[in-house]
Amino acid sequence: MHANNTSPILVGRQGTHKSTFCREMIPPALRAYYTDSIDFSQKRDAELYLNRFALINIDEFDQITLPQQGFLKHILQKPVVNLRKPHGRSVLELQRYASFIGTSNQKDLLTDPSGSRRFICIEVTGNIDTTQPIDYEQLYAQALELLYHNERYWFDSEEEAIMTENNREFEQSPAIEQLFMVYYRRAEEEEEGEWLLAIDILRRIQKASKMTFSARQASYFGRILQRLGVKSKRKTYGTYYHVVPLEVE
């Protein structure tokens, strides 16, 4: 009836039994519905996994590329899988069963801040004890009991905001963000500063640093400025940001 659209990610050094813990969440009788092998570059197959498996472990989560994380965010919130068979005309609607979990040895693994509320990053600071037997019948009975008594199984907006804040230490800092902090800072409330379009700031950074940025990087630069708390206001020609240029030696 319900599939998670929020995924825990276990983050810690190699050899702490993270993958073993993920696998043992599924009872032995249902292990055929567990996988730790999914290729997000094969989008059709990845979507079919939502119907074929109960738990998908994204092992080495930090190896997922930026476009693949965007696709992952998309399928995390899909309630059903729409499939057209080869040479067929009709579209079949398949139930989505799979929930996701992930592991990573690297801490800077989230590349899309706008989708970080879909993940709960948990730092593993020691070895996970996987030697203790699990009473699967009792474990799953408790979960079902809570669902049958209308226990809330989703996060509200306040909890999502807390998760997003906690995930900041697990986000990658893009080069474009680091360069902004070299050449600019956000203006304080009473400072004069400059009001500039995001693209104007980017052009100046590009000229000063001799680096070039893709159209995709330029398109989300405004979101980076908002995330950094740079004050903005909407005018006729776009959104202007209040910044102070820094003197760079």
mmCIF file of C-alpha atoms in Angstrom:
data_model
loop_
_atom_site.group_PDB
_atom_site.id
_atom_site.type_symbol
_atom_site.label_atom_id
_atom_site.label_comp_id
_atom_site.label_asym_id
_atom_site.label_seq_id
_atom_site.Cartn_x
_atom_site.Cartn_y
_atom_site.Cartn_z
ATOM 1 C CA MET A 1 0.000 0.000 0.000
ATOM 2 C CA HIS A 2 2.809 2.430 0.795
ATOM 3 C CA ALA A 3 6.305 2.984 -0.578
ATOM 4 C CA ASN A 4 8.792 5.372 0.936
ATOM 5 C CA ASN A 5 9.716 8.485 -1.014
ATOM 6 C CA THR A 6 12.378 9.296 1.590
ATOM 7 C CA SER A 7 15.563 7.247 1.679
ATOM 8 C CA PRO A 8 18.045 6.789 4.516
ATOM 9 C CA ILE A 9 21.701 6.984 3.440
ATOM 10 C CA LEU A 10 24.266 5.339 5.738
ATOM 11 C CA VAL A 11 27.527 7.299 5.568
ATOM 12 C CA GLY A 12 30.722 5.948 7.091
ATOM 13 C CA ARG A 13 34.080 4.333 6.481
ATOM 14 C CA GLN A 14 34.403 1.058 4.620
ATOM 15 C CA GLY A 15 33.965 -2.131 6.608
ATOM 16 C CA THR A 16 31.312 -0.934 9.074
ATOM 17 C CA HIS A 17 28.729 -3.456 7.735
ATOM 18 C CA LYS A 18 26.487 -0.808 6.181
ATOM 19 C CA SER A 19 25.549 -2.976 3.174
ATOM 20 C CA THR A 20 24.984 -6.033 5.365
ATOM 21 C CA PHE A 21 22.624 -4.024 7.572
ATOM 22 C CA CYS A 22 20.632 -2.904 4.506
ATOM 23 C CA ARG A 23 20.316 -6.469 3.224
ATOM 24 C CA GLU A 24 19.191 -7.816 6.599
ATOM 25 C CA MET A 25 16.238 -5.439 6.736
ATOM 26 C CA ILE A 26 14.501 -7.921 4.413
ATOM 27 C CA PRO A 27 13.560 -11.365 5.809
ATOM 28 C CA PRO A 28 15.465 -14.294 4.239
ATOM 29 C CA ALA A 29 12.258 -15.593 2.639
ATOM 30 C CA LEU A 30 11.882 -12.300 0.741
ATOM 31 C CA ARG A 31 15.524 -11.673 -0.222
ATOM 32 C CA ALA A 32 14.622 -12.197 -3.883
ATOM 33 C CA TYR A 33 12.935 -8.791 -3.609
ATOM 34 C CA TYR A 34 16.131 -7.054 -2.459
ATOM 35 C CA THR A 35 18.812 -5.726 -4.786
ATOM 36 C CA ASP A 36 21.945 -3.631 -4.470
ATOM 37 C CA SER A 37 22.471 -3.363 -8.212
ATOM 38 C CA ILE A 38 20.644 -0.618 -10.097
ATOM 39 C CA ASP A 39 21.828 1.394 -13.097
ATOM 40 C CA PHE A 40 20.218 4.839 -13.249
ATOM 41 C CA SER A 41 21.564 5.417 -16.763
ATOM 42 C CA GLN A 42 19.081 2.739 -17.921
ATOM 43 C CA LYS A 43 15.965 4.705 -17.041
ATOM 44 C CA ARG A 44 13.360 2.222 -18.241
ATOM 45 C CA ASP A 45 14.938 -0.668 -16.317
ATOM 46 C CA ALA A 46 15.373 1.519 -13.235
ATOM 47 C CA GLU A 47 11.667 2.410 -13.264
ATOM 48 C CA LEU A 48 10.715 -1.263 -13.625
ATOM 49 C CA TYR A 49 12.700 -1.970 -10.449
ATOM 50 C CA LEU A 50 10.046 0.031 -8.586
ATOM 51 C CA ASN A 51 7.607 -2.763 -9.369
ATOM 52 C CA ARG A 52 9.974 -5.735 -9.121
ATOM 53 C CA PHE A 53 11.676 -5.151 -5.772
ATOM 54 C CA ALA A 54 10.740 -4.300 -2.186
ATOM 55 C CA LEU A 55 14.033 -2.669 -1.158
ATOM 56 C CA ILE A 56 16.691 -1.212 -3.447
ATOM 57 C CA ASN A 57 20.083 -0.443 -1.914
ATOM 58 C CA ILE A 58 21.954 2.298 -3.778
ATOM 59 C CA ASP A 59 25.425 1.097 -2.859
ATOM 60 C CA GLU A 60 28.170 3.742 -3.155
ATOM 61 C CA PHE A 61 25.625 6.527 -3.475
ATOM 62 C CA ASP A 62 28.392 9.090 -4.039
ATOM 63 C CA GLN A 63 29.081 7.537 -7.468
ATOM 64 C CA ILE A 64 25.735 8.783 -8.817
ATOM 65 C CA THR A 65 26.159 11.680 -11.247
ATOM 66 C CA LEU A 66 24.267 14.980 -10.981
ATOM 67 C CA PRO A 67 21.797 14.129 -13.807
ATOM 68 C CA GLN A 68 21.244 10.682 -12.259
ATOM 69 C CA GLN A 69 20.443 12.248 -8.869
ATOM 70 C CA GLY A 70 17.814 14.352 -10.637
ATOM 71 C CA PHE A 71 16.302 11.190 -12.124
ATOM 72 C CA LEU A 72 16.483 9.427 -8.752
ATOM 73 C CA LYS A 73 14.569 12.310 -7.152
ATOM 74 C CA HIS A 74 11.948 11.832 -9.868
ATOM 75 C CA ILE A 75 11.415 8.103 -9.345
ATOM 76 C CA LEU A 76 11.489 8.408 -5.552
ATOM 77 C CA GLN A 77 8.112 10.149 -5.713
ATOM 78 C CA LYS A 78 6.488 7.978 -8.392
ATOM 79 C CA PRO A 79 3.441 6.117 -6.979
ATOM 80 C CA VAL A 80 3.081 3.907 -10.073
ATOM 81 C CA VAL A 81 5.159 2.726 -13.032
ATOM 82 C CA ASN A 82 3.779 3.463 -16.511
ATOM 83 C CA LEU A 83 5.045 0.964 -19.058
ATOM 84 C CA ARG A 84 4.443 0.424 -22.758
ATOM 85 C CA LYS A 85 5.465 -3.015 -23.980
ATOM 86 C CA PRO A 86 7.720 -3.245 -27.065
ATOM 87 C CA HIS A 87 5.631 -2.779 -30.235
ATOM 88 C CA GLY A 88 2.558 -2.210 -28.088
ATOM 89 C CA ARG A 89 0.278 0.825 -28.114
ATOM 90 C CA SER A 90 -1.403 0.652 -24.727
ATOM 91 C CA VAL A 91 0.304 1.815 -21.536
ATOM 92 C CA LEU A 92 0.229 -0.449 -18.505
ATOM 93 C CA GLU A 93 0.112 0.942 -14.973
ATOM 94 C CA LEU A 94 2.162 -1.122 -12.513
ATOM 95 C CA GLN A 95 2.100 -0.758 -8.748
ATOM 96 C CA ARG A 96 5.232 0.752 -7.181
ATOM 97 C CA TYR A 97 6.489 -1.348 -4.254
ATOM 98 C CA ALA A 98 10.161 -0.486 -3.843
ATOM 99 C CA SER A 99 11.651 1.669 -1.130
ATOM 100 C CA PHE A 100 15.245 2.869 -1.307
ATOM 101 C CA ILE A 101 18.184 2.877 1.063
ATOM 102 C CA GLY A 102 21.786 3.802 0.312
ATOM 103 C CA THR A 103 25.352 3.631 1.545
ATOM 104 C CA SER A 104 28.416 5.789 0.995
ATOM 105 C CA ASN A 105 32.010 5.922 2.172
ATOM 106 C CA GLN A 106 32.192 9.615 1.259
ATOM 107 C CA LYS A 107 30.509 12.411 3.183
ATOM 108 C CA ASP A 108 30.052 14.969 0.369
ATOM 109 C CA LEU A 109 27.520 12.968 -1.605
ATOM 110 C CA LEU A 110 24.440 15.145 -2.233
ATOM 111 C CA THR A 111 24.761 17.194 -5.415
ATOM 112 C CA ASP A 112 21.206 18.546 -5.688
ATOM 113 C CA PRO A 113 20.257 20.658 -2.637
ATOM 114 C CA SER A 114 16.680 21.040 -3.900
ATOM 115 C CA GLY A 115 16.171 17.292 -3.505
ATOM 116 C CA SER A 116 17.937 16.756 -0.202
ATOM 117 C CA ARG A 117 14.649 16.439 1.697
ATOM 118 C CA ARG A 118 14.254 13.071 -0.053
ATOM 119 C CA PHE A 119 17.194 11.690 1.931
ATOM 120 C CA ILE A 120 18.069 11.125 5.576
ATOM 121 C CA CYS A 121 21.858 11.072 5.843
ATOM 122 C CA ILE A 122 22.998 9.088 8.883
ATOM 123 C CA GLU A 123 26.667 9.103 9.853
ATOM 124 C CA VAL A 124 27.898 5.668 10.932
ATOM 125 C CA THR A 125 30.642 6.265 13.492
ATOM 126 C CA GLY A 126 31.360 2.614 14.402
ATOM 127 C CA ASN A 127 30.747 -0.939 13.295
ATOM 128 C CA ILE A 128 27.078 -1.948 12.983
ATOM 129 C CA ASP A 129 26.313 -5.095 14.975
ATOM 130 C CA THR A 130 24.855 -7.494 12.402
ATOM 131 C CA THR A 131 25.392 -10.634 14.509
ATOM 132 C CA GLN A 132 22.211 -10.378 16.563
ATOM 133 C CA PRO A 133 19.227 -12.369 15.197
ATOM 134 C CA ILE A 134 16.258 -10.292 14.031
ATOM 135 C CA ASP A 135 12.702 -11.233 14.973
ATOM 136 C CA TYR A 136 11.284 -10.396 11.542
ATOM 137 C CA GLU A 137 7.719 -11.462 12.354
ATOM 138 C CA GLN A 138 7.606 -9.146 15.361
ATOM 139 C CA LEU A 139 9.348 -6.314 13.492
ATOM 140 C CA TYR A 140 6.942 -6.360 10.554
ATOM 141 C CA ALA A 141 3.931 -6.976 12.814
ATOM 142 C CA GLN A 142 4.748 -3.758 14.666
ATOM 143 C CA ALA A 143 4.977 -1.830 11.402
ATOM 144 C CA LEU A 144 1.635 -3.175 10.185
ATOM 145 C CA GLU A 145 -0.020 -2.485 13.516
ATOM 146 C CA LEU A 146 1.048 1.152 13.330
ATOM 147 C CA LEU A 147 -0.217 1.496 9.761
ATOM 148 C CA TYR A 148 -3.565 -0.101 10.575
ATOM 149 C CA HIS A 149 -4.005 2.400 13.414
ATOM 150 C CA ASN A 150 -3.333 5.356 11.096
ATOM 151 C CA GLU A 151 0.110 6.165 12.414
ATOM 152 C CA ARG A 152 1.598 8.944 10.289
ATOM 153 C CA TYR A 153 4.110 7.390 7.887
ATOM 154 C CA TRP A 154 5.184 10.597 6.091
ATOM 155 C CA PHE A 155 7.165 13.661 7.139
ATOM 156 C CA ASP A 156 5.456 17.007 7.516
ATOM 157 C CA SER A 157 6.940 20.259 6.166
ATOM 158 C CA GLU A 158 8.613 21.128 9.476
ATOM 159 C CA GLU A 159 10.354 17.746 9.654
ATOM 160 C CA GLU A 160 11.433 18.035 6.008
ATOM 161 C CA ALA A 161 13.000 21.428 6.789
ATOM 162 C CA ILE A 162 14.938 19.840 9.676
ATOM 163 C CA MET A 163 16.163 17.033 7.392
ATOM 164 C CA THR A 164 17.256 19.522 4.739
ATOM 165 C CA GLU A 165 19.226 21.493 7.337
ATOM 166 C CA ASN A 166 20.841 18.351 8.775
ATOM 167 C CA ASN A 167 21.826 17.224 5.266
ATOM 168 C CA ARG A 168 23.870 20.370 4.585
ATOM 169 C CA GLU A 169 27.032 18.777 5.960
ATOM 170 C CA PHE A 170 26.603 15.969 3.400
ATOM 171 C CA GLU A 171 26.220 18.253 0.372
ATOM 172 C CA GLN A 172 28.900 18.841 -2.213
ATOM 173 C CA SER A 173 29.992 22.443 -2.546
ATOM 174 C CA PRO A 174 29.960 23.119 -6.314
ATOM 175 C CA ALA A 175 32.924 24.986 -7.817
ATOM 176 C CA ILE A 176 30.597 27.794 -8.854
ATOM 177 C CA GLU A 177 29.547 28.269 -5.206
ATOM 178 C CA GLN A 178 33.134 28.245 -3.960
ATOM 179 C CA LEU A 179 34.113 30.846 -6.565
ATOM 180 C CA PHE A 180 31.239 33.097 -5.524
ATOM 181 C CA MET A 181 32.571 33.043 -1.968
ATOM 182 C CA VAL A 182 36.035 33.993 -3.254
ATOM 183 C CA TYR A 183 34.834 37.036 -5.186
ATOM 184 C CA TYR A 184 31.644 38.077 -3.357
ATOM 185 C CA ARG A 185 29.725 37.875 -0.119
ATOM 186 C CA ARG A 186 26.111 38.601 0.662
ATOM 187 C CA ALA A 187 25.397 42.193 1.672
ATOM 188 C CA GLU A 188 24.196 42.858 5.185
ATOM 189 C CA GLU A 189 20.910 44.670 5.739
ATOM 190 C CA GLU A 190 22.326 48.200 6.024
ATOM 191 C CA GLU A 191 25.153 47.855 3.494
ATOM 192 C CA GLU A 192 25.035 49.605 0.153
ATOM 193 C CA GLY A 193 26.569 46.776 -1.878
ATOM 194 C CA GLU A 194 25.407 46.116 -5.424
ATOM 195 C CA TRP A 195 22.146 44.740 -6.804
ATOM 196 C CA LEU A 196 23.038 42.418 -9.668
ATOM 197 C CA LEU A 197 21.378 39.754 -11.785
ATOM 198 C CA ALA A 198 22.717 36.247 -11.169
ATOM 199 C CA ILE A 199 24.014 36.089 -14.740
ATOM 200 C CA ASP A 200 25.924 39.372 -14.254
ATOM 201 C CA ILE A 201 27.590 38.047 -11.118
ATOM 202 C CA LEU A 202 28.467 34.859 -12.989
ATOM 203 C CA ARG A 203 29.969 36.785 -15.922
ATOM 204 C CA ARG A 204 32.206 38.753 -13.553
ATOM 205 C CA ILE A 205 33.305 35.576 -11.747
ATOM 206 C CA GLN A 206 33.978 33.905 -15.078
ATOM 207 C CA LYS A 207 36.092 36.833 -16.275
ATOM 208 C CA ALA A 208 38.077 37.058 -13.029
ATOM 209 C CA SER A 209 38.649 33.311 -12.582
ATOM 210 C CA LYS A 210 39.153 32.453 -16.282
ATOM 211 C CA MET A 211 36.766 29.534 -15.779
ATOM 212 C CA THR A 212 33.816 28.695 -17.999
ATOM 213 C CA PHE A 213 30.447 27.401 -16.841
ATOM 214 C CA SER A 214 27.866 25.326 -18.639
ATOM 215 C CA ALA A 215 24.338 26.523 -19.345
ATOM 216 C CA ARG A 216 23.099 24.069 -16.691
ATOM 217 C CA GLN A 217 25.422 25.549 -14.061
ATOM 218 C CA ALA A 218 24.309 29.051 -14.973
ATOM 219 C CA SER A 219 20.650 28.071 -14.716
ATOM 220 C CA TYR A 220 20.884 26.969 -11.079
ATOM 221 C CA PHE A 221 23.318 29.667 -9.929
ATOM 222 C CA GLY A 222 20.384 31.746 -8.670
ATOM 223 C CA ARG A 223 19.273 28.847 -6.468
ATOM 224 C CA ILE A 224 22.778 28.665 -5.008
ATOM 225 C CA LEU A 225 22.617 32.365 -4.131
ATOM 226 C CA GLN A 226 19.246 31.867 -2.445
ATOM 227 C CA ARG A 227 20.602 28.917 -0.481
ATOM 228 C CA LEU A 228 23.514 31.065 0.691
ATOM 229 C CA GLY A 229 21.017 33.562 2.076
ATOM 230 C CA VAL A 230 21.733 36.352 -0.425
ATOM 231 C CA LYS A 231 18.885 38.884 -0.301
ATOM 232 C CA SER A 232 16.992 39.223 -3.575
ATOM 233 C CA LYS A 233 14.241 41.300 -5.127
ATOM 234 C CA ARG A 234 12.246 40.904 -8.296
ATOM 235 C CA LYS A 235 12.395 43.628 -10.949
ATOM 236 C CA THR A 236 11.262 43.986 -14.554
ATOM 237 C CA TYR A 237 14.283 42.223 -16.039
ATOM 238 C CA GLY A 238 14.635 39.460 -13.466
ATOM 239 C CA THR A 239 15.730 38.751 -9.912
ATOM 240 C CA TYR A 240 18.506 40.935 -8.505
ATOM 241 C CA TYR A 241 20.818 39.852 -5.675
ATOM 242 C CA HIS A 242 22.371 42.098 -3.032
ATOM 243 C CA VAL A 243 26.113 41.372 -2.923
ATOM 244 C CA VAL A 244 29.415 42.959 -1.937
ATOM 245 C CA PRO A 245 32.508 42.412 -4.173
ATOM 246 C CA LEU A 246 35.598 41.202 -2.345
ATOM 247 C CA GLU A 247 39.143 42.324 -3.019
ATOM 248 C CA VAL A 248 41.105 39.339 -4.277
ATOM 249 C CA GLU A 249 44.886 39.441 -4.131
#
